[in-house]
PDB file of C-alpha atoms in Angstrom:
ATOM      1  CA  MET D   1     -28.792   6.253 -11.879  1.00 32.00           C
ATOM      2  CA  THR D   2     -24.998   6.419 -11.809  1.00 35.00           C
ATOM      3  CA  THR D   3     -23.123   3.854 -13.793  1.00 37.00           C
ATOM      4  CA  ALA D   4     -19.891   2.177 -12.819  1.00 41.00           C
ATOM      5  CA  PRO D   5     -16.655   3.299 -14.440  1.00 42.00           C
ATOM      6  CA  SER D   6     -16.536   1.920 -17.960  1.00 44.00           C
ATOM      7  CA  THR D   7     -13.081   0.519 -17.335  1.00 52.00           C
ATOM      8  CA  THR D   8     -12.558  -1.873 -14.459  1.00 63.00           C
ATOM      9  CA  GLY D   9      -9.233  -2.903 -13.091  1.00 81.00           C
ATOM     10  CA  VAL D  10      -5.681  -1.993 -12.387  1.00 82.00           C
ATOM     11  CA  ARG D  11      -4.479   1.455 -13.297  1.00 90.00           C
ATOM     12  CA  LEU D  12      -1.252   1.259 -11.288  1.00 94.00           C
ATOM     13  CA  ALA D  13       0.418  -1.569  -9.336  1.00 96.00           C
ATOM     14  CA  ARG D  14       4.071  -1.129  -8.513  1.00 97.00           C
ATOM     15  CA  VAL D  15       6.809  -1.820  -6.006  1.00 98.00           C
ATOM     16  CA  THR D  16       9.321   1.006  -6.127  1.00 98.00           C
ATOM     17  CA  ASP D  17      12.177   2.699  -4.338  1.00 98.00           C
ATOM     18  CA  ALA D  18      10.868   6.115  -5.450  1.00 98.00           C
ATOM     19  CA  PRO D  19       8.814   8.317  -3.107  1.00 97.00           C
ATOM     20  CA  LEU D  20       5.062   7.716  -3.368  1.00 98.00           C
ATOM     21  CA  SER D  21       2.581  10.377  -4.469  1.00 98.00           C
ATOM     22  CA  VAL D  22      -1.010  10.308  -3.229  1.00 98.00           C
ATOM     23  CA  ASP D  23      -1.962  12.724  -6.028  1.00 98.00           C
ATOM     24  CA  GLU D  24      -0.584  10.340  -8.665  1.00 97.00           C
ATOM     25  CA  HIS D  25      -2.750   7.526  -7.288  1.00 98.00           C
ATOM     26  CA  LEU D  26      -5.841   9.739  -7.161  1.00 98.00           C
ATOM     27  CA  GLU D  27      -5.301  10.818 -10.752  1.00 97.00           C
ATOM     28  CA  ALA D  28      -4.856   7.199 -11.867  1.00 97.00           C
ATOM     29  CA  VAL D  29      -8.343   6.238 -10.644  1.00 97.00           C
ATOM     30  CA  ARG D  30     -10.138   9.363 -11.829  1.00 97.00           C
ATOM     31  CA  ALA D  31     -13.268   8.525 -13.850  1.00 95.00           C
ATOM     32  CA  SER D  32     -16.335  10.574 -14.697  1.00 95.00           C
ATOM     33  CA  ALA D  33     -18.645   7.793 -13.462  1.00 93.00           C
ATOM     34  CA  ALA D  34     -16.863   7.439 -10.122  1.00 96.00           C
ATOM     35  CA  GLY D  35     -18.812   8.988  -7.275  1.00 97.00           C
ATOM     36  CA  ALA D  36     -16.389   7.774  -4.626  1.00 98.00           C
ATOM     37  CA  VAL D  37     -12.649   7.569  -4.246  1.00 98.00           C
ATOM     38  CA  VAL D  38     -11.176   5.890  -1.190  1.00 98.00           C
ATOM     39  CA  THR D  39      -7.505   6.130  -0.303  1.00 98.00           C
ATOM     40  CA  PHE D  40      -5.312   4.292   2.143  1.00 98.00           C
ATOM     41  CA  ILE D  41      -1.947   5.641   3.206  1.00 98.00           C
ATOM     42  CA  GLY D  42       0.362   3.426   5.213  1.00 98.00           C
ATOM     43  CA  GLN D  43       3.082   5.508   6.819  1.00 97.00           C
ATOM     44  CA  VAL D  44       6.031   4.734   9.047  1.00 97.00           C
ATOM     45  CA  ARG D  45       5.182   5.249  12.718  1.00 95.00           C
ATOM     46  CA  ASP D  46       7.563   5.821  15.609  1.00 95.00           C
ATOM     47  CA  HIS D  47       6.706   2.626  17.487  1.00 93.00           C
ATOM     48  CA  ASP D  48       5.769  -1.013  17.135  1.00 89.00           C
ATOM     49  CA  PRO D  49       3.472  -2.310  19.875  1.00 88.00           C
ATOM     50  CA  SER D  50       5.343  -5.625  19.902  1.00 86.00           C
ATOM     51  CA  VAL D  51       8.783  -4.040  20.399  1.00 86.00           C
ATOM     52  CA  VAL D  52      10.318  -2.052  23.248  1.00 88.00           C
ATOM     53  CA  GLY D  53      11.971   1.084  21.928  1.00 91.00           C
ATOM     54  CA  GLU D  54      11.385   3.959  19.534  1.00 95.00           C
ATOM     55  CA  VAL D  55      11.356   3.209  15.807  1.00 96.00           C
ATOM     56  CA  THR D  56      13.370   5.762  13.830  1.00 96.00           C
ATOM     57  CA  SER D  57      13.072   4.217  10.367  1.00 97.00           C
ATOM     58  CA  LEU D  58      12.063   1.169   8.365  1.00 97.00           C
ATOM     59  CA  GLU D  59      13.967  -0.463   5.556  1.00 97.00           C
ATOM     60  CA  TYR D  60      11.802  -2.410   3.098  1.00 97.00           C
ATOM     61  CA  SER D  61      13.116  -5.201   0.888  1.00 97.00           C
ATOM     62  CA  ALA D  62      11.131  -6.980  -1.808  1.00 97.00           C
ATOM     63  CA  HIS D  63      11.367 -10.272  -3.666  1.00 97.00           C
ATOM     64  CA  PRO D  64      12.143  -9.747  -7.387  1.00 97.00           C
ATOM     65  CA  ASP D  65       8.642 -11.026  -8.235  1.00 98.00           C
ATOM     66  CA  ALA D  66       6.885  -8.663  -5.804  1.00 98.00           C
ATOM     67  CA  GLU D  67       5.519  -6.349  -8.482  1.00 97.00           C
ATOM     68  CA  GLN D  68       3.968  -9.252 -10.388  1.00 97.00           C
ATOM     69  CA  VAL D  69       2.515 -10.610  -7.150  1.00 97.00           C
ATOM     70  CA  LEU D  70       1.033  -7.163  -6.484  1.00 97.00           C
ATOM     71  CA  ALA D  71      -0.531  -7.017  -9.948  1.00 95.00           C
ATOM     72  CA  ASP D  72      -1.982 -10.515  -9.456  1.00 95.00           C
ATOM     73  CA  VAL D  73      -3.432  -9.579  -6.060  1.00 96.00           C
ATOM     74  CA  VAL D  74      -5.039  -6.442  -7.469  1.00 95.00           C
ATOM     75  CA  ALA D  75      -6.462  -8.302 -10.466  1.00 93.00           C
ATOM     76  CA  ARG D  76      -8.002 -10.858  -8.132  1.00 94.00           C
ATOM     77  CA  VAL D  77      -9.307  -8.440  -5.493  1.00 94.00           C
ATOM     78  CA  ALA D  78     -10.496  -5.501  -7.612  1.00 94.00           C
ATOM     79  CA  ALA D  79     -14.276  -5.625  -7.700  1.00 92.00           C
ATOM     80  CA  PRO D  80     -16.102  -5.131 -10.997  1.00 94.00           C
ATOM     81  CA  GLY D  81     -16.766  -1.431 -11.483  1.00 94.00           C
ATOM     82  CA  THR D  82     -13.659  -0.254  -9.627  1.00 97.00           C
ATOM     83  CA  LEU D  83     -10.398   1.315 -10.685  1.00 97.00           C
ATOM     84  CA  VAL D  84      -7.345   0.628  -8.526  1.00 97.00           C
ATOM     85  CA  ALA D  85      -3.933   2.221  -8.068  1.00 97.00           C
ATOM     86  CA  ILE D  86      -1.516   0.896  -5.459  1.00 98.00           C
ATOM     87  CA  SER D  87       2.196   1.190  -4.763  1.00 98.00           C
ATOM     88  CA  HIS D  88       4.521  -0.161  -2.081  1.00 98.00           C
ATOM     89  CA  ARG D  89       7.882   1.391  -1.263  1.00 98.00           C
ATOM     90  CA  THR D  90      11.204  -0.309  -0.834  1.00 98.00           C
ATOM     91  CA  GLY D  91      14.332   1.176   0.660  1.00 98.00           C
ATOM     92  CA  LEU D  92      14.893   3.243   3.796  1.00 98.00           C
ATOM     93  CA  LEU D  93      11.982   5.357   5.065  1.00 98.00           C
ATOM     94  CA  ASP D  94      12.012   7.676   8.051  1.00 97.00           C
ATOM     95  CA  VAL D  95       9.093   8.085  10.441  1.00 97.00           C
ATOM     96  CA  GLY D  96       6.245   9.693   8.516  1.00 97.00           C
ATOM     97  CA  GLY D  97       7.404   8.264   5.186  1.00 98.00           C
ATOM     98  CA  LEU D  98       4.775   6.705   2.917  1.00 98.00           C
ATOM     99  CA  ALA D  99       5.188   2.941   2.673  1.00 98.00           C
ATOM    100  CA  LEU D 100       1.919   2.041   0.929  1.00 98.00           C
ATOM    101  CA  VAL D 101      -0.548   4.133  -1.036  1.00 98.00           C
ATOM    102  CA  ALA D 102      -3.778   2.744  -2.450  1.00 98.00           C
ATOM    103  CA  ALA D 103      -6.658   4.477  -4.225  1.00 98.00           C
ATOM    104  CA  VAL D 104      -9.894   2.877  -5.362  1.00 98.00           C
ATOM    105  CA  SER D 105     -12.684   4.567  -7.283  1.00 98.00           C
ATOM    106  CA  ALA D 106     -16.208   3.289  -7.836  1.00 97.00           C
ATOM    107  CA  ALA D 107     -19.670   4.605  -8.556  1.00 97.00           C
ATOM    108  CA  HIS D 108     -20.623   4.273  -4.880  1.00 97.00           C
ATOM    109  CA  ARG D 109     -18.724   4.577  -1.585  1.00 97.00           C
ATOM    110  CA  ARG D 110     -19.488   1.137  -0.160  1.00 98.00           C
ATOM    111  CA  LEU D 111     -17.879  -0.641  -3.117  1.00 97.00           C
ATOM    112  CA  ALA D 112     -14.864   1.691  -2.979  1.00 98.00           C
ATOM    113  CA  PHE D 113     -14.406   1.200   0.794  1.00 98.00           C
ATOM    114  CA  GLU D 114     -14.843  -2.579   0.669  1.00 97.00           C
ATOM    115  CA  THR D 115     -12.495  -2.982  -2.281  1.00 97.00           C
ATOM    116  CA  CYS D 116      -9.810  -0.778  -0.725  1.00 98.00           C
ATOM    117  CA  GLU D 117      -9.969  -2.675   2.562  1.00 98.00           C
ATOM    118  CA  ALA D 118      -9.824  -6.072   0.835  1.00 97.00           C
ATOM    119  CA  LEU D 119      -6.920  -4.879  -1.297  1.00 97.00           C
ATOM    120  CA  VAL D 120      -4.841  -3.604   1.629  1.00 98.00           C
ATOM    121  CA  GLU D 121      -5.489  -6.771   3.665  1.00 97.00           C
ATOM    122  CA  ALA D 122      -4.504  -9.016   0.736  1.00 97.00           C
ATOM    123  CA  VAL D 123      -1.344  -7.012   0.080  1.00 97.00           C
ATOM    124  CA  LYS D 124      -0.345  -7.200   3.750  1.00 95.00           C
ATOM    125  CA  ALA D 125      -0.880 -10.983   3.726  1.00 96.00           C
ATOM    126  CA  GLU D 126       0.581 -11.893   0.340  1.00 97.00           C
ATOM    127  CA  LEU D 127       3.105  -9.364  -0.946  1.00 97.00           C
ATOM    128  CA  PRO D 128       6.670 -10.646  -0.547  1.00 97.00           C
ATOM    129  CA  VAL D 129       8.004  -7.488   1.096  1.00 96.00           C
ATOM    130  CA  TRP D 130       9.900  -7.501   4.371  1.00 95.00           C
ATOM    131  CA  LYS D 131      10.812  -4.700   6.705  1.00 95.00           C
ATOM    132  CA  ARG D 132      13.682  -4.078   9.046  1.00 96.00           C
ATOM    133  CA  GLU D 133      12.654  -1.860  11.949  1.00 95.00           C
ATOM    134  CA  ILE D 134      15.513   0.309  13.123  1.00 96.00           C
ATOM    135  CA  LEU D 135      15.295   1.550  16.708  1.00 96.00           C
ATOM    136  CA  ARG D 136      16.752   4.702  18.247  1.00 95.00           C
ATOM    137  CA  ASP D 137      19.346   2.662  20.190  1.00 94.00           C
ATOM    138  CA  GLY D 138      20.720   1.262  16.905  1.00 92.00           C
ATOM    139  CA  THR D 139      19.223  -2.209  17.260  1.00 93.00           C
ATOM    140  CA  TYR D 140      16.838  -3.591  14.669  1.00 93.00           C
ATOM    141  CA  HIS D 141      14.601  -6.519  13.988  1.00 89.00           C
ATOM    142  CA  TRP D 142      12.987  -8.007  10.897  1.00 90.00           C
ATOM    143  CA  VAL D 143       9.239  -8.207  10.335  1.00 83.00           C
ATOM    144  CA  GLY D 144       7.628 -10.509   7.802  1.00 71.00           C
ATOM    145  CA  LEU D 145      10.383 -13.086   7.463  1.00 64.00           C
TER     146      LEU D 145
END
């Protein structure tokens, strides 16, 4: 029988203007007892279904307390027996840029999948980060205000 990782919890929770590394998140949740690692990568796409026009970039802004809010969300959502690493970008990102990276490890895949999904949904709902969508024609609009 496989045991859960001996350490449960947050390995990385940050809001940063630096480029995100999937490999860094994977390494942060590495554990010999983990049989599953689930990742989520949120990247900038070239459209928004609710807006007419082509998105060329997003500019993310965060409340000064955003990193603490992120740590609190992860501490609340991380299931026992999981390790979690998550980061959200701020600043200007072009299409294809990584805006959110999450990695969750657990002894079994179901726990890793469920925890990663719950984490991403909670972050989307609670993290005080806003984005300005910039369109090809130079117009923009705010999301999350």
